[in-house]
Amino acid sequence: MFRLFIRKYIPEIILVMVITLLTVVSSTLIPLVIKALLDGADKGVSFLLILSLTIINVISSFVFERAVRINKFEMMQFVRLKLIQKFSEFDHSIFAKTPSSTFQNALMKSERYGMLIKLLSWIFEAAITLVISMIMFYTLSKALFVAILVLSVIMLLIFAHLIKRFNTIDDNVMTSWKKLLDVMNRISGGFELIRVMHSHKYEEAEGESKLNANIGYLKEKGDHVSKYIFAFNLFDAIGTLLIIILFILRDDVTVSVVFAATYFLSAIIQSCNALINISDEVSSSWNDVKEVEKFFKFEPKIVNPEDGLIFTGLKDSITFNNVSFAYDTDKNVIKNLNLTIKKGEKIGICGPSGGGKSTIYKLLLRFYDVKKGSILIDGVNIKDLDLSYRKKIGIVSQDTFLFDGTIRDNIVYGNTGYTEERLNSAIKRARLDEFVNTLDDELETQVGDRGIRLSGGQKQRVALARLFMKDVDIIILDEATSALDPESEYWIQKAIDELDDDVTVIAIAHRLTTIKNFDKIVVIDNHEIFESGTHEELLSRKDSKYAGLWKIANEHTL
């Protein structure tokens, strides 16, 4: 990605370097013209030269700043768009193993691509200024040149040491700040638990400890900054003193030489300071770029097949043909699964936790590819289908995800060109209309981050309405009612019961009442099918695991 980035922006990089060179040269020539004026050069010619060089310097500086800033944002836009596109291609496994903050940080760090170009232009500017200033010192006075050269080397070594220590302190500041933020996030996110546990004193002590550490590092940083500024001013003073001493001792060091030397001394010190600071910033930026580059190196395992068949709707059946699957180990979470689901059937899947029930729908959606066997839809292997077949599958899970926006935004998500009639129909089918009508802002009510302002039942009904907005043939319910109160479960169950006869439903459930009236119930145990049948058939069998689960569920209900 970085090579593509450089190739794309080579013209802009060259332009910035040329403008930088023009800026440095024009600003360097001005003190030389003033020196010549002090030495008796023609005032009119000198004035015109200074005016011309000043105009060139001002214009080139403006063009430089504008070019760098605009290019920086364009570069940032280019990289971030590529990164977002890359994120959208990632497999389910990457999102399952990677904290969401990692993706957010990568998006933030992508700014460094454009920053690198700006930093490189600054290094180029500082290096050119340093070289030209040294040459000017040599032409002004060889004795001054030797003295300033020795001073510059000493200054670079001392500044480099100070900056290295400064970066260590700065890292400590950032680390201690993150620890303080962790405490604040814990307080804001776990406020109910903190009150129940009456542990606010502990959190206050933790907060005070992390705050004290952060302030301590900030004080150390401030102390180090003052040392750095002192060293900077000291070298400036020593350099100026050397120029004055040579002015007193040597006849060839005139007033005009003192003027020019003072200017170039300041330019040298500023350039040395910039080179040290910028080189460290370049290192930091490059490390961030390398972190972002790791994402561009990820290649998805689940890829859309070339000339994949377009799925227009379920016509006959879904078949799991001797399917086995393992995540990152050799231990199968699904073993030899053979299951056929006919169009319009309602299939319930139950069994102990960790048996692999939810993995079944993830395989059907091709979040992962099977390790053995095949999954067929209407006789076609799903690997041969265009991934757009997922549009025909809707899902409502236990942990319903809602975007931070309005109820309307969440219901119509992914549906462009929808009609109000279709929206109202979806809301009524999900039994959400009565609740929406009680709200002051109705559909424009904000739900908060992840739907925090809604109850579990309300979130599930929003998710159902979102599902009904799609033209789906297959509905997956993954523990959709397990955490709901009886009333919410009743309304969601009623919405499911009223589905069209040609809609196929696959429900994964611990709460067996949800699937009691389904056409078939499949019991998963030890990662494979233990038994299957209707509710009545399974209850009538000897040694039926489903009958045992049903008995336990009824005992808990009682």
Coordinates of C-alpha atoms in Angstrom, one line a residue:
M1 CA 0.0 0.0 0.0
F2 CA 2.8 2.4 0.9
R3 CA 4.4 2.0 -2.5
L4 CA 1.1 2.6 -4.2
F5 CA 0.7 5.7 -2.1
I6 CA 4.2 7.0 -3.1
R7 CA 3.7 6.3 -6.8
K8 CA 0.3 8.1 -6.8
Y9 CA 1.7 11.2 -5.1
I10 CA 5.2 11.5 -6.7
P11 CA 4.2 14.7 -8.6
E12 CA 2.9 16.3 -5.5
I13 CA 6.0 15.3 -3.5
I14 CA 8.3 16.8 -6.2
L15 CA 6.3 20.0 -6.3
V16 CA 6.5 20.4 -2.5
M17 CA 10.3 19.9 -2.6
V18 CA 10.8 22.4 -5.4
I19 CA 8.7 25.0 -3.5
T20 CA 10.7 24.2 -0.3
L21 CA 14.0 24.8 -2.1
L22 CA 12.7 28.1 -3.6
T23 CA 11.5 29.3 -0.1
V24 CA 14.9 28.4 1.5
V25 CA 17.0 30.0 -1.2
S26 CA 14.9 33.3 -1.2
S27 CA 15.0 33.6 2.6
T28 CA 18.8 32.9 2.6
L29 CA 19.6 35.5 0.0
I30 CA 17.8 38.4 1.8
P31 CA 20.5 38.7 4.6
L32 CA 23.2 38.6 2.0
V33 CA 21.7 41.5 0.1
I34 CA 21.4 43.4 3.4
K35 CA 25.1 42.7 4.1
A36 CA 26.0 44.0 0.7
L37 CA 23.9 47.1 1.4
L38 CA 25.8 47.6 4.7
D39 CA 29.0 47.3 2.7
G40 CA 28.0 50.1 0.4
A41 CA 26.0 48.5 -2.4
D42 CA 23.5 50.6 -4.4
K43 CA 20.5 51.3 -2.2
G44 CA 17.9 51.2 -5.1
V45 CA 19.1 47.9 -6.5
S46 CA 19.4 46.5 -3.0
F47 CA 15.8 47.6 -2.2
L48 CA 14.4 46.0 -5.4
L49 CA 16.3 42.8 -4.7
I50 CA 15.1 42.6 -1.1
L51 CA 11.5 43.4 -2.2
S52 CA 11.6 40.8 -5.0
L53 CA 13.1 38.1 -2.7
T54 CA 10.5 38.9 0.0
I55 CA 7.6 38.6 -2.4
I56 CA 9.0 35.3 -3.7
N57 CA 9.5 34.1 -0.1
V58 CA 6.0 35.1 1.0
I59 CA 4.3 33.5 -2.1
S60 CA 6.4 30.3 -2.0
S61 CA 5.7 30.0 1.7
F62 CA 2.0 30.4 1.1
V63 CA 2.0 27.9 -1.8
F64 CA 4.1 25.5 0.3
E65 CA 1.7 25.6 3.3
R66 CA -1.4 25.3 1.0
A67 CA 0.1 22.5 -1.1
V68 CA 1.2 20.5 2.0
R69 CA -2.1 20.9 3.9
I70 CA -4.3 20.1 0.9
N71 CA -2.2 17.2 -0.2
K72 CA -2.1 15.9 3.4
F73 CA -5.9 15.8 3.5
E74 CA -6.2 14.3 0.0
M75 CA -3.6 11.7 1.0
M76 CA -5.5 11.0 4.2
Q77 CA -8.7 10.6 2.3
F78 CA -7.1 8.2 -0.2
V79 CA -5.6 6.0 2.5
R80 CA -8.6 6.0 4.7
L81 CA -10.9 5.1 1.9
K82 CA -8.6 2.2 1.0
L83 CA -8.6 1.1 4.6
I84 CA -12.4 1.2 4.9
Q85 CA -12.6 -0.8 1.7
K86 CA -10.1 -3.3 3.2
F87 CA -12.1 -3.5 6.5
S88 CA -15.3 -4.3 4.6
E89 CA -13.5 -7.3 3.0
F90 CA -12.2 -8.8 6.2
D91 CA -13.4 -12.2 7.3
H92 CA -15.7 -12.7 10.3
S93 CA -12.7 -14.4 12.1
I94 CA -10.6 -11.2 12.0
F95 CA -13.4 -9.1 13.6
A96 CA -14.1 -11.9 16.1
K97 CA -10.5 -11.9 17.3
T98 CA -9.7 -8.2 17.1
P99 CA -11.0 -5.4 19.5
S100 CA -12.9 -2.7 17.7
S101 CA -10.5 -0.1 19.1
T102 CA -7.8 -1.6 16.9
F103 CA -9.6 -0.7 13.7
Q104 CA -10.4 2.8 15.1
N105 CA -6.7 3.3 15.9
A106 CA -5.7 2.2 12.5
L107 CA -8.0 4.7 10.9
M108 CA -6.6 7.4 13.1
K109 CA -3.0 6.4 12.4
S110 CA -3.6 6.4 8.6
E111 CA -3.2 10.2 8.9
R112 CA 0.5 9.6 9.2
Y113 CA 0.8 8.8 5.5
G114 CA 0.2 12.4 4.6
M115 CA 2.2 13.6 7.7
L116 CA 5.2 11.7 6.4
I117 CA 5.3 13.8 3.2
K118 CA 5.0 17.0 5.3
L119 CA 7.8 15.8 7.7
L120 CA 10.1 14.9 4.8
S121 CA 9.6 18.3 3.3
W122 CA 10.5 19.9 6.7
I123 CA 13.7 17.7 6.9
F124 CA 14.6 18.7 3.4
E125 CA 14.0 22.4 4.3
A126 CA 16.1 22.1 7.5
A127 CA 18.9 20.2 5.8
I128 CA 19.1 22.7 2.9
T129 CA 19.0 25.6 5.3
L130 CA 21.8 24.0 7.4
V131 CA 24.0 23.4 4.4
I132 CA 23.5 26.8 2.9
S133 CA 24.1 28.6 6.2
M134 CA 27.3 26.7 6.8
I135 CA 28.5 27.6 3.3
M136 CA 27.6 31.2 4.0
F137 CA 29.6 31.1 7.3
Y138 CA 32.6 29.7 5.3
T139 CA 32.4 32.6 2.8
L140 CA 32.0 35.2 5.6
S141 CA 34.9 34.0 7.8
K142 CA 36.8 30.7 8.0
A143 CA 37.4 31.3 11.7
L144 CA 33.6 31.8 12.3
F145 CA 32.9 28.7 10.2
V146 CA 35.2 26.4 12.3
A147 CA 33.8 27.8 15.6
I148 CA 30.1 27.4 14.6
L149 CA 30.8 24.0 13.1
V150 CA 32.2 22.7 16.4
L151 CA 29.4 24.3 18.3
S152 CA 26.8 22.7 16.0
V153 CA 28.2 19.2 16.5
I154 CA 28.1 19.6 20.3
M155 CA 24.6 21.1 20.1
L156 CA 23.4 18.2 17.9
L157 CA 24.7 15.6 20.4
I158 CA 23.3 17.3 23.4
F159 CA 19.9 17.9 21.8
A160 CA 19.7 14.3 20.6
H161 CA 20.2 13.1 24.2
L162 CA 17.6 15.5 25.5
I163 CA 15.1 14.5 22.9
K164 CA 15.6 10.8 23.5
R165 CA 14.9 11.3 27.2
F166 CA 12.0 13.6 26.4
N167 CA 10.3 10.9 24.2
T168 CA 10.6 8.3 27.1
I169 CA 8.8 10.8 29.4
D170 CA 6.2 11.5 26.7
D171 CA 5.5 7.8 26.4
N172 CA 5.0 7.6 30.1
V173 CA 2.6 10.5 30.0
M174 CA 0.5 8.8 27.3
T175 CA 0.6 5.4 29.1
S176 CA -0.5 6.9 32.4
W177 CA -3.2 8.9 30.6
K178 CA -4.6 5.7 29.0
K179 CA -4.6 4.1 32.5
L180 CA -6.6 7.0 33.8
L181 CA -9.0 6.8 30.9
D182 CA -9.5 3.1 31.7
V183 CA -10.6 4.0 35.2
M184 CA -13.0 6.6 33.9
N185 CA -14.4 4.1 31.3
R186 CA -14.9 1.6 34.1
I187 CA -16.7 4.1 36.3
S188 CA -19.0 5.3 33.4
G189 CA -19.6 1.8 32.0
G190 CA -20.0 -0.1 35.2
F191 CA -21.7 2.5 37.3
E192 CA -24.5 0.1 38.3
L193 CA -22.1 -2.6 39.5
I194 CA -20.0 -0.1 41.3
R195 CA -23.0 1.1 43.2
V196 CA -24.2 -2.4 44.0
M197 CA -20.8 -3.5 45.2
H198 CA -20.4 -0.1 47.0
S199 CA -16.9 0.1 45.5
H200 CA -16.8 3.7 44.7
K201 CA -14.1 4.4 47.3
Y202 CA -11.9 1.8 45.5
E203 CA -12.5 3.5 42.1
E204 CA -11.8 6.9 43.6
A205 CA -8.5 5.6 45.0
E206 CA -7.6 4.0 41.7
G207 CA -8.5 7.2 39.9
E208 CA -6.4 9.3 42.3
S209 CA -3.5 6.9 41.9
K210 CA -3.6 7.1 38.1
L211 CA -4.1 10.8 38.1
N212 CA -1.1 11.4 40.4
A213 CA 1.1 9.3 38.1
N214 CA -0.1 11.2 35.1
I215 CA 0.5 14.6 36.7
G216 CA 3.9 13.4 38.0
Y217 CA 5.0 12.6 34.4
L218 CA 3.6 15.9 33.1
K219 CA 5.6 17.8 35.7
E220 CA 8.7 15.8 34.7
K221 CA 7.9 16.6 31.1
G222 CA 7.6 20.3 31.9
D223 CA 10.9 20.2 33.7
H224 CA 12.6 18.5 30.8
V225 CA 11.1 21.1 28.3
S226 CA 12.6 23.9 30.4
K227 CA 16.0 22.2 30.2
Y228 CA 15.7 21.9 26.5
I229 CA 14.8 25.5 26.1
F230 CA 17.7 26.5 28.4
A231 CA 20.1 24.5 26.2
F232 CA 18.7 26.0 23.1
N233 CA 19.1 29.6 24.4
L234 CA 22.5 28.8 25.8
F235 CA 23.9 27.7 22.4
D236 CA 22.3 30.7 20.8
A237 CA 24.0 33.0 23.4
I238 CA 27.4 31.2 23.0
G239 CA 27.2 31.5 19.2
T240 CA 26.4 35.2 19.4
L241 CA 29.2 35.7 21.9
L242 CA 31.7 33.9 19.6
I243 CA 30.7 36.3 16.8
I244 CA 31.2 39.4 18.9
I245 CA 34.6 38.1 20.2
L246 CA 35.8 37.6 16.6
F247 CA 34.4 41.0 15.7
I248 CA 36.6 42.5 18.4
L249 CA 39.7 40.4 17.7
R250 CA 39.6 40.3 13.8
D251 CA 39.6 43.1 11.3
D252 CA 38.0 41.0 8.6
V253 CA 34.8 40.5 10.8
T254 CA 32.9 43.7 10.0
V255 CA 29.5 45.0 11.1
S256 CA 27.9 43.6 8.0
V257 CA 29.5 40.2 8.7
V258 CA 28.2 40.2 12.3
F259 CA 24.7 40.9 10.9
A260 CA 24.8 38.1 8.4
A261 CA 26.5 35.7 10.8
T262 CA 23.9 36.3 13.5
Y263 CA 21.1 35.5 11.0
F264 CA 22.8 32.3 9.8
L265 CA 23.6 31.3 13.4
S266 CA 19.9 31.5 14.2
A267 CA 19.1 29.5 11.0
I268 CA 21.7 26.8 12.0
I269 CA 20.3 26.4 15.5
Q270 CA 16.7 26.3 14.3
S271 CA 17.7 23.7 11.6
C272 CA 19.6 21.5 14.1
N273 CA 16.6 21.7 16.4
A274 CA 14.2 20.9 13.6
L275 CA 16.2 17.9 12.3
I276 CA 16.3 16.3 15.8
N277 CA 12.7 16.8 16.5
I278 CA 11.4 15.9 13.0
S279 CA 13.6 12.8 12.7
D280 CA 12.0 11.5 15.9
E281 CA 8.6 12.4 14.5
V282 CA 9.4 10.7 11.2
S283 CA 10.3 7.5 13.2
S284 CA 7.1 7.7 15.1
S285 CA 5.0 8.3 11.9
W286 CA 6.8 5.4 10.1
N287 CA 6.0 3.0 13.0
D288 CA 2.3 4.0 12.7
V289 CA 2.4 3.6 9.0
K290 CA 3.8 0.1 9.5
E291 CA 1.0 -0.7 11.9
V292 CA -1.6 0.3 9.3
E293 CA 0.3 -1.6 6.6
K294 CA -0.4 -4.8 8.5
F295 CA -4.1 -4.4 7.7
F296 CA -3.4 -4.0 4.0
K297 CA -1.5 -7.3 4.1
F298 CA -4.5 -9.3 5.3
E299 CA -6.0 -11.4 2.5
P300 CA -9.6 -12.6 3.1
K301 CA -10.2 -16.3 3.0
I302 CA -13.8 -15.9 2.1
V303 CA -13.8 -14.4 -1.4
N304 CA -16.6 -13.7 -3.8
P305 CA -16.4 -16.3 -6.6
E306 CA -15.8 -15.0 -10.1
D307 CA -19.0 -15.4 -12.2
G308 CA -20.8 -16.5 -9.0
L309 CA -24.4 -17.5 -9.4
I310 CA -26.9 -14.9 -8.4
F311 CA -29.3 -16.2 -5.8
T312 CA -32.9 -15.0 -6.4
G313 CA -34.6 -16.8 -3.7
L314 CA -35.0 -20.3 -2.0
K315 CA -37.0 -22.6 -4.3
D316 CA -36.5 -26.1 -2.7
S317 CA -34.1 -26.7 0.3
I318 CA -31.0 -26.0 2.3
T319 CA -28.7 -29.0 2.7
F320 CA -25.8 -29.5 5.1
N321 CA -24.0 -32.5 3.6
N322 CA -21.6 -34.2 6.1
V323 CA -20.3 -30.8 7.3
S324 CA -17.4 -30.6 9.8
F325 CA -15.8 -27.4 11.0
A326 CA -13.2 -26.2 13.5
Y327 CA -12.1 -22.6 14.3
D328 CA -8.4 -22.2 15.0
T329 CA -7.7 -25.6 16.4
D330 CA -8.1 -29.2 15.2
K331 CA -11.1 -29.7 17.6
N332 CA -14.3 -29.7 15.6
V333 CA -17.2 -27.6 16.8
I334 CA -19.4 -29.2 14.2
K335 CA -19.0 -32.9 13.3
N336 CA -20.5 -34.7 10.4
L337 CA -23.6 -32.5 10.2
N338 CA -26.3 -33.9 7.9
L339 CA -29.4 -31.7 7.8
T340 CA -32.0 -30.8 5.1
I341 CA -34.3 -27.8 5.6
K342 CA -37.2 -27.6 3.2
K343 CA -38.5 -24.2 1.9
G344 CA -41.1 -22.9 4.3
E345 CA -40.1 -25.1 7.2
K346 CA -39.5 -23.8 10.7
I347 CA -36.5 -25.6 12.2
G348 CA -35.5 -25.3 15.8
I349 CA -32.0 -26.1 17.0
C350 CA -31.3 -26.6 20.7
G351 CA -28.8 -28.3 23.0
P352 CA -26.2 -27.5 25.6
S353 CA -24.1 -24.3 25.4
G354 CA -20.9 -24.6 23.4
G355 CA -22.3 -27.4 21.2
G356 CA -21.9 -25.5 18.0
K357 CA -25.4 -24.4 17.4
S358 CA -24.6 -20.8 16.4
T359 CA -21.8 -22.0 14.2
I360 CA -24.3 -23.6 11.9
Y361 CA -25.8 -20.3 10.8
K362 CA -22.3 -18.7 10.5
L363 CA -21.4 -21.4 8.1
L364 CA -24.7 -20.9 6.1
L365 CA -23.8 -17.2 5.8
R366 CA -20.2 -18.1 4.8
F367 CA -18.7 -16.2 7.6
Y368 CA -16.4 -19.2 7.6
D369 CA -15.9 -22.0 5.1
V370 CA -16.5 -25.6 6.1
K371 CA -13.5 -27.8 6.6
K372 CA -15.2 -30.9 5.4
G373 CA -18.4 -31.5 3.5
S374 CA -20.6 -28.9 1.8
I375 CA -23.6 -26.6 2.2
L376 CA -26.1 -26.5 -0.7
I377 CA -28.9 -24.1 -1.4
D378 CA -31.2 -25.5 -4.0
G379 CA -28.5 -28.0 -4.9
V380 CA -25.8 -25.4 -5.5
N381 CA -22.7 -25.2 -3.2
I382 CA -22.8 -21.8 -1.5
K383 CA -19.1 -21.4 -2.5
D384 CA -20.4 -21.1 -6.0
L385 CA -23.0 -18.4 -5.2
D386 CA -22.3 -14.7 -5.4
L387 CA -22.1 -13.4 -1.8
S388 CA -25.1 -11.2 -2.4
Y389 CA -27.1 -14.3 -1.5
R390 CA -26.8 -13.1 2.0
K391 CA -29.3 -10.4 1.2
K392 CA -32.0 -13.1 1.2
I393 CA -31.1 -14.1 4.7
G394 CA -32.2 -12.1 7.7
I395 CA -31.0 -12.6 11.3
V396 CA -32.1 -11.5 14.8
S397 CA -29.7 -12.4 17.5
Q398 CA -29.7 -12.3 21.3
D399 CA -27.2 -9.4 21.3
T400 CA -29.0 -7.2 18.9
F401 CA -26.7 -4.5 17.4
L402 CA -28.3 -1.1 16.8
F403 CA -26.4 1.9 15.4
D404 CA -26.2 5.2 17.2
G405 CA -29.0 7.0 15.4
T406 CA -32.7 7.1 15.2
I407 CA -35.2 4.2 15.3
R408 CA -35.9 5.0 11.6
D409 CA -32.2 4.8 10.7
N410 CA -31.9 1.4 12.3
I411 CA -35.0 0.0 10.7
V412 CA -34.3 1.2 7.1
Y413 CA -30.6 0.4 7.3
G414 CA -29.4 -1.0 4.0
N415 CA -32.7 -0.2 2.2
T416 CA -32.4 2.6 -0.2
G417 CA -35.5 4.0 -1.9
Y418 CA -37.8 2.5 0.7
T419 CA -41.4 3.7 0.9
E420 CA -43.2 4.9 4.1
E421 CA -45.8 2.2 3.4
R422 CA -43.3 -0.5 3.5
L423 CA -41.7 1.0 6.6
N424 CA -45.1 1.2 8.4
S425 CA -45.8 -2.4 7.4
A426 CA -42.5 -3.6 8.9
I427 CA -43.1 -1.7 12.1
K428 CA -46.6 -3.2 12.5
R429 CA -45.4 -6.8 11.7
A430 CA -42.7 -6.4 14.4
R431 CA -45.3 -5.2 16.9
L432 CA -43.3 -2.0 17.3
D433 CA -46.0 0.5 16.3
E434 CA -47.6 0.9 19.8
F435 CA -44.2 1.6 21.4
V436 CA -43.2 4.1 18.7
N437 CA -46.5 6.0 19.0
T438 CA -45.8 6.6 22.7
L439 CA -42.5 8.5 21.9
D440 CA -42.4 12.2 21.5
D441 CA -40.2 12.0 18.5
E442 CA -41.6 8.7 17.3
L443 CA -39.3 7.2 14.6
E444 CA -36.9 10.1 15.0
T445 CA -36.1 9.0 18.6
Q446 CA -32.4 8.5 19.2
V447 CA -31.6 5.0 20.4
G448 CA -28.1 5.8 21.8
D449 CA -24.9 3.8 21.3
R450 CA -25.7 0.2 20.6
G451 CA -29.4 1.0 21.4
I452 CA -28.7 1.7 25.1
R453 CA -31.8 3.8 25.5
L454 CA -34.1 0.9 24.5
S455 CA -35.0 -2.2 26.5
G456 CA -34.0 -5.7 25.3
G457 CA -37.5 -6.4 23.9
Q458 CA -37.7 -3.0 22.2
K459 CA -34.3 -3.6 20.5
Q460 CA -35.4 -7.0 19.4
R461 CA -38.5 -5.6 17.8
V462 CA -36.5 -2.9 16.0
A463 CA -34.2 -5.7 14.7
L464 CA -37.3 -7.6 13.5
A465 CA -38.7 -4.6 11.8
R466 CA -35.3 -4.1 10.1
L467 CA -35.5 -7.8 9.0
F468 CA -39.0 -7.3 7.6
M469 CA -37.8 -4.4 5.5
K470 CA -35.7 -6.8 3.6
D471 CA -37.1 -9.2 1.0
V472 CA -35.8 -12.3 2.8
D473 CA -36.5 -16.0 2.2
I474 CA -34.6 -17.3 5.2
I475 CA -34.8 -16.0 8.7
I476 CA -32.3 -16.9 11.4
L477 CA -33.2 -16.4 15.1
D478 CA -30.1 -16.8 17.3
E479 CA -31.3 -16.9 20.9
A480 CA -33.6 -14.0 19.9
T481 CA -35.9 -14.3 22.9
S482 CA -33.7 -15.9 25.6
A483 CA -33.2 -12.7 27.6
L484 CA -36.7 -11.2 27.2
D485 CA -39.6 -10.9 29.5
P486 CA -42.6 -13.1 28.8
E487 CA -44.6 -10.2 27.2
S488 CA -41.8 -9.3 24.8
E489 CA -41.2 -12.9 24.0
Y490 CA -44.9 -13.3 23.3
W491 CA -45.1 -10.5 20.8
I492 CA -41.9 -11.5 19.0
Q493 CA -43.2 -15.1 18.9
K494 CA -46.5 -13.9 17.4
A495 CA -44.6 -12.0 14.7
I496 CA -42.7 -15.1 13.8
D497 CA -45.8 -17.3 13.7
E498 CA -47.4 -14.8 11.3
L499 CA -44.6 -15.1 8.8
D500 CA -45.6 -16.2 5.2
D501 CA -45.7 -20.0 4.7
D502 CA -42.9 -19.8 2.1
V503 CA -40.4 -18.1 4.6
T504 CA -37.9 -20.6 6.0
V505 CA -37.1 -20.1 9.7
I506 CA -34.0 -21.5 11.6
A507 CA -34.2 -20.7 15.3
I508 CA -31.4 -21.4 17.7
A509 CA -32.9 -21.5 21.2
H510 CA -32.3 -22.4 24.8
R511 CA -35.9 -21.3 25.6
L512 CA -37.7 -24.3 24.2
T513 CA -41.1 -22.7 24.2
T514 CA -39.8 -20.6 21.3
I515 CA -39.5 -23.7 19.0
K516 CA -42.2 -26.0 20.5
N517 CA -44.5 -25.6 17.6
F518 CA -41.9 -25.8 14.9
D519 CA -41.9 -28.4 12.1
K520 CA -38.7 -30.0 13.2
I521 CA -36.5 -29.7 16.3
V522 CA -32.8 -30.7 16.0
V523 CA -30.9 -31.4 19.2
I524 CA -27.1 -30.7 19.0
D525 CA -24.9 -32.4 21.6
N526 CA -21.2 -32.9 21.6
H527 CA -20.9 -30.9 18.3
E528 CA -23.2 -33.2 16.3
I529 CA -26.9 -34.1 15.8
F530 CA -28.1 -36.2 18.7
E531 CA -31.7 -36.5 17.6
S532 CA -34.4 -34.7 15.6
G533 CA -38.2 -34.7 15.3
T534 CA -41.3 -32.7 16.3
H535 CA -41.9 -31.7 19.9
E536 CA -44.3 -34.5 20.5
E537 CA -42.0 -37.1 18.8
L538 CA -39.0 -36.2 20.8
L539 CA -40.9 -36.2 24.1
S540 CA -42.2 -39.7 23.4
R541 CA -38.8 -41.2 22.8
K542 CA -36.8 -43.1 25.5
D543 CA -33.5 -41.5 26.5
S544 CA -34.5 -38.4 24.6
K545 CA -32.1 -35.5 25.5
Y546 CA -34.8 -33.0 24.3
A547 CA -37.3 -34.5 26.8
G548 CA -34.7 -34.0 29.6
L549 CA -34.2 -30.4 28.5
W550 CA -37.9 -29.8 28.4
K551 CA -38.4 -31.3 31.9
I552 CA -35.6 -29.1 33.3
A553 CA -37.1 -26.0 31.6
N554 CA -40.6 -26.7 33.0
E555 CA -39.1 -27.3 36.5
H556 CA -37.4 -23.9 36.4
T557 CA -40.6 -22.3 35.1
L558 CA -42.5 -23.7 38.1

